[in-house]
PDB file of C-alpha atoms in Angstrom:
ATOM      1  CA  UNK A   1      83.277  93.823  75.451  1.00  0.00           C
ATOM      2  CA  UNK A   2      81.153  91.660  77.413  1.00  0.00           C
ATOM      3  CA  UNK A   3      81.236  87.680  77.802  1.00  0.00           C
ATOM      4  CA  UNK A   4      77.449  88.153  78.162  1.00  0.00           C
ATOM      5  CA  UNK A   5      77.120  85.236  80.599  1.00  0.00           C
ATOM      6  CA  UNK A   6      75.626  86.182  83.902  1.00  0.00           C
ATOM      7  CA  UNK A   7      74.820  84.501  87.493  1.00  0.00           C
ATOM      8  CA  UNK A   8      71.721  83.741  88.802  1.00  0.00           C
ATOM      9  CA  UNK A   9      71.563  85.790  91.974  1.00  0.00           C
ATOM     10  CA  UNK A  10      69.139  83.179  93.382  1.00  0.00           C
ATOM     11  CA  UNK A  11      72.189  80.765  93.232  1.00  0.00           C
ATOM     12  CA  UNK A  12      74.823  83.408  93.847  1.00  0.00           C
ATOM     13  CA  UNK A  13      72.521  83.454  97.581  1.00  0.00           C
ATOM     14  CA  UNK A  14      72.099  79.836  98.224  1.00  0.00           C
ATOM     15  CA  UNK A  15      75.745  78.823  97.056  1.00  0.00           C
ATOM     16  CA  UNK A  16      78.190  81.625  98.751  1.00  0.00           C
ATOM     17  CA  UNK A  17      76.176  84.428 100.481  1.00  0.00           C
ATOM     18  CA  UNK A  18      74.012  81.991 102.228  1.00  0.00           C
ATOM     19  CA  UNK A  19      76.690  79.161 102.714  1.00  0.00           C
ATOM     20  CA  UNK A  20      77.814  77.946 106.305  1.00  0.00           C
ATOM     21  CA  UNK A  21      81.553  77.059 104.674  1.00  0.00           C
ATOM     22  CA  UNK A  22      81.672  80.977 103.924  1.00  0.00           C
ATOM     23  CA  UNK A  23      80.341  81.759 107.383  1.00  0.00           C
ATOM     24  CA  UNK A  24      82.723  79.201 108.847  1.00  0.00           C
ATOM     25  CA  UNK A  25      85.406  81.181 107.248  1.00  0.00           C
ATOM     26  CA  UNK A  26      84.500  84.437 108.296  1.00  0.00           C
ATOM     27  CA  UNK A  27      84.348  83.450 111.681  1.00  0.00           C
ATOM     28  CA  UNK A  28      87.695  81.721 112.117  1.00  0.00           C
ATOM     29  CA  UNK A  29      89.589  84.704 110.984  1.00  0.00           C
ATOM     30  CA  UNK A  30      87.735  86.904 112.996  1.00  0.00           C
ATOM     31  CA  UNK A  31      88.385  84.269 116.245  1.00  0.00           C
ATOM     32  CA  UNK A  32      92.157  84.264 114.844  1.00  0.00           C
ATOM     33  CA  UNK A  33      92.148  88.055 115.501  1.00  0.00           C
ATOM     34  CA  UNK A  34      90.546  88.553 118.332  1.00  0.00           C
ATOM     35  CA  UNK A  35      93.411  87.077 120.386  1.00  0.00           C
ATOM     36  CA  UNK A  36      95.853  88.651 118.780  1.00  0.00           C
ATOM     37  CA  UNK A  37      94.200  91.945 119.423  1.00  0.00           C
ATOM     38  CA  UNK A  38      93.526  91.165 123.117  1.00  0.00           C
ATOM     39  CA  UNK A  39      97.167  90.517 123.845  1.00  0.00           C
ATOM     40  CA  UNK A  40      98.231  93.629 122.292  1.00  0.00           C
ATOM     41  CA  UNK A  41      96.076  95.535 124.516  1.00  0.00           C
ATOM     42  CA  UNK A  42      96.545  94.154 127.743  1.00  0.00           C
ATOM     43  CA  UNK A  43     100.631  94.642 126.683  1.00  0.00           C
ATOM     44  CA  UNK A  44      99.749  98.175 126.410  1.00  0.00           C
ATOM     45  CA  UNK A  45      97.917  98.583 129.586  1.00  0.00           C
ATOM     46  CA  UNK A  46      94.309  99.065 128.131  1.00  0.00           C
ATOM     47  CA  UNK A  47      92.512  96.277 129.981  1.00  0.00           C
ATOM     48  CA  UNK A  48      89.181  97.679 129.441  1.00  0.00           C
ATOM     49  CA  UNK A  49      89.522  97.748 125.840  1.00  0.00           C
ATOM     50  CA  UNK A  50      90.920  94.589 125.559  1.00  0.00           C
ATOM     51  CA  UNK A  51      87.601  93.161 128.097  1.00  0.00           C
ATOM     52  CA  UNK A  52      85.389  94.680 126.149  1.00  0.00           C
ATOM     53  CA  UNK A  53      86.217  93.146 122.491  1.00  0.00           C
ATOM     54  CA  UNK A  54      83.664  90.616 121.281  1.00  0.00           C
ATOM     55  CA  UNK A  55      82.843  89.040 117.588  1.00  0.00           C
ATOM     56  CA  UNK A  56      79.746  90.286 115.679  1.00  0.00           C
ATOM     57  CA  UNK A  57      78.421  88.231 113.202  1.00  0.00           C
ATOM     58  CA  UNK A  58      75.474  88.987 111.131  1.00  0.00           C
ATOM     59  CA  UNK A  59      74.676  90.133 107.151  1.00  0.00           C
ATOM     60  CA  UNK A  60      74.934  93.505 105.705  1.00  0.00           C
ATOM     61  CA  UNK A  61      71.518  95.226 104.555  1.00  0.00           C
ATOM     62  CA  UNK A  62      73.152  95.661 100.789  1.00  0.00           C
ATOM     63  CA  UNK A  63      71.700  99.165 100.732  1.00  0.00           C
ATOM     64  CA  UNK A  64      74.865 100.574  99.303  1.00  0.00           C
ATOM     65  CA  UNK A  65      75.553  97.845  97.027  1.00  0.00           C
ATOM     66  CA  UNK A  66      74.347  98.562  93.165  1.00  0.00           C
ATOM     67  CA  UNK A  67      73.064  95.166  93.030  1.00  0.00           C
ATOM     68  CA  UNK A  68      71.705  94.753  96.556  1.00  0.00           C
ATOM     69  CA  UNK A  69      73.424  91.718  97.561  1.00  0.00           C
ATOM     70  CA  UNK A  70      73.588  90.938 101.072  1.00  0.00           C
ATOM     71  CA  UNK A  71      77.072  89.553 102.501  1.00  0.00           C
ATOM     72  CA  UNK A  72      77.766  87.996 105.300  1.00  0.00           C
ATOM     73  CA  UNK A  73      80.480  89.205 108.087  1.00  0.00           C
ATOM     74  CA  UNK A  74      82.125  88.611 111.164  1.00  0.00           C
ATOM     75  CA  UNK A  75      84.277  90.600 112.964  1.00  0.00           C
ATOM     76  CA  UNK A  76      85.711  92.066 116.129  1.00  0.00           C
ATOM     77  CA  UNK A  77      84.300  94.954 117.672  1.00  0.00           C
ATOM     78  CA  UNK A  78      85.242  96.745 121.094  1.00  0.00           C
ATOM     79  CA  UNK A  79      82.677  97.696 123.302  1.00  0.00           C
ATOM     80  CA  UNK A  80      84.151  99.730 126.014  1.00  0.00           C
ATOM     81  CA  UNK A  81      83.159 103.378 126.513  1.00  0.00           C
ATOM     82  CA  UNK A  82      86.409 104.966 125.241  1.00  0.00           C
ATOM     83  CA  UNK A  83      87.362 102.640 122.522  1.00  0.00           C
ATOM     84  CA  UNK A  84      87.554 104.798 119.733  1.00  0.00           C
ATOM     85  CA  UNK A  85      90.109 106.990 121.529  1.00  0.00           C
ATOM     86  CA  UNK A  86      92.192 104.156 122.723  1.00  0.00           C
ATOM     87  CA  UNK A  87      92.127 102.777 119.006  1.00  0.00           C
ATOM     88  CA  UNK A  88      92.275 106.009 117.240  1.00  0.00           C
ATOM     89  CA  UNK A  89      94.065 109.000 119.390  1.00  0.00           C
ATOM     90  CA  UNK A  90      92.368 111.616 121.427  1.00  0.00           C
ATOM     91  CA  UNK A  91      93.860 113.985 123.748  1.00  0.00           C
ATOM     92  CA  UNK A  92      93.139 112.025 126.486  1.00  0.00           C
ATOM     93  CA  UNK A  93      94.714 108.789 125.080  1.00  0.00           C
ATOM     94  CA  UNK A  94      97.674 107.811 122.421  1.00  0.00           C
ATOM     95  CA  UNK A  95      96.933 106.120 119.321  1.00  0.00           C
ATOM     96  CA  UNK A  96      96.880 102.285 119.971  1.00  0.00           C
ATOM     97  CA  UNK A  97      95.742 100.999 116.432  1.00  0.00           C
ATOM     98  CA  UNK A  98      95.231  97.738 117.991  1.00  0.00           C
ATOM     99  CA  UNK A  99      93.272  96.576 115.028  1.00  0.00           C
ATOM    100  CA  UNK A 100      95.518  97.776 112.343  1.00  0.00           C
ATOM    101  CA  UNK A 101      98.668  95.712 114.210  1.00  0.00           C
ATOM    102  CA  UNK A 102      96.339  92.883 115.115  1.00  0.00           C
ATOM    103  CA  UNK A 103      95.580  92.143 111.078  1.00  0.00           C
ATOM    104  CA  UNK A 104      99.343  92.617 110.170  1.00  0.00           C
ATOM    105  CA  UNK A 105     100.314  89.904 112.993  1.00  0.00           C
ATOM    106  CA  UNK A 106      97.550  87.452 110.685  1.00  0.00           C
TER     107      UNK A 106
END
């Protein structure tokens, strides 16, 4: 059963997707975590991980969504050479899971 109202997507844009409150908000969780993430790997030795993490901000394409909306994001990315191994396990490093820890310290 459907309400049968609906939202004007040119409002839905202008209003929240487009908004700098939402952007604002984005951001200062992702500069919350980025911190939190450093500290947890320079405890754990991995200074060139934790050098290499920045915040990328930007909007997704909305390729994949079924009514292409575009959304806004921010978040923290690593940059160093072996940072998926350091964050996910190789045989050459242990399993770090900085971001995974980071979040739960939130």
């Amino acid at each position: 059963m459907s309400s049968g109202a609906s939202v004007d997507e040119k409002w839905l844009e202008k209003n929240i997707l487009e908004s700098p409150a939402v952007r604002q908000g984005l951001n200062d969780i992702a500069a919350r975590l980025l911190p939190i993430c450093q500290r947890l790997a320079y405890q754990e030795g991995c200074d060139d991980f934790a050098d290499s993490l920045r915040i990328e901000t930007g909007t997704r394409p909305g390729t994949k969504s079924p009514t292409g909306i575009k959304r806004p994001y921010a978040r923290v990315i690593a940059g160093s050479e072996h940072a998926s191994e350091q964050e996910h396990g190789s045989l050459r490093y242990p399993r770090h899971n900085f971001f995974r820890r980071a979040a739960s310290q939130l």
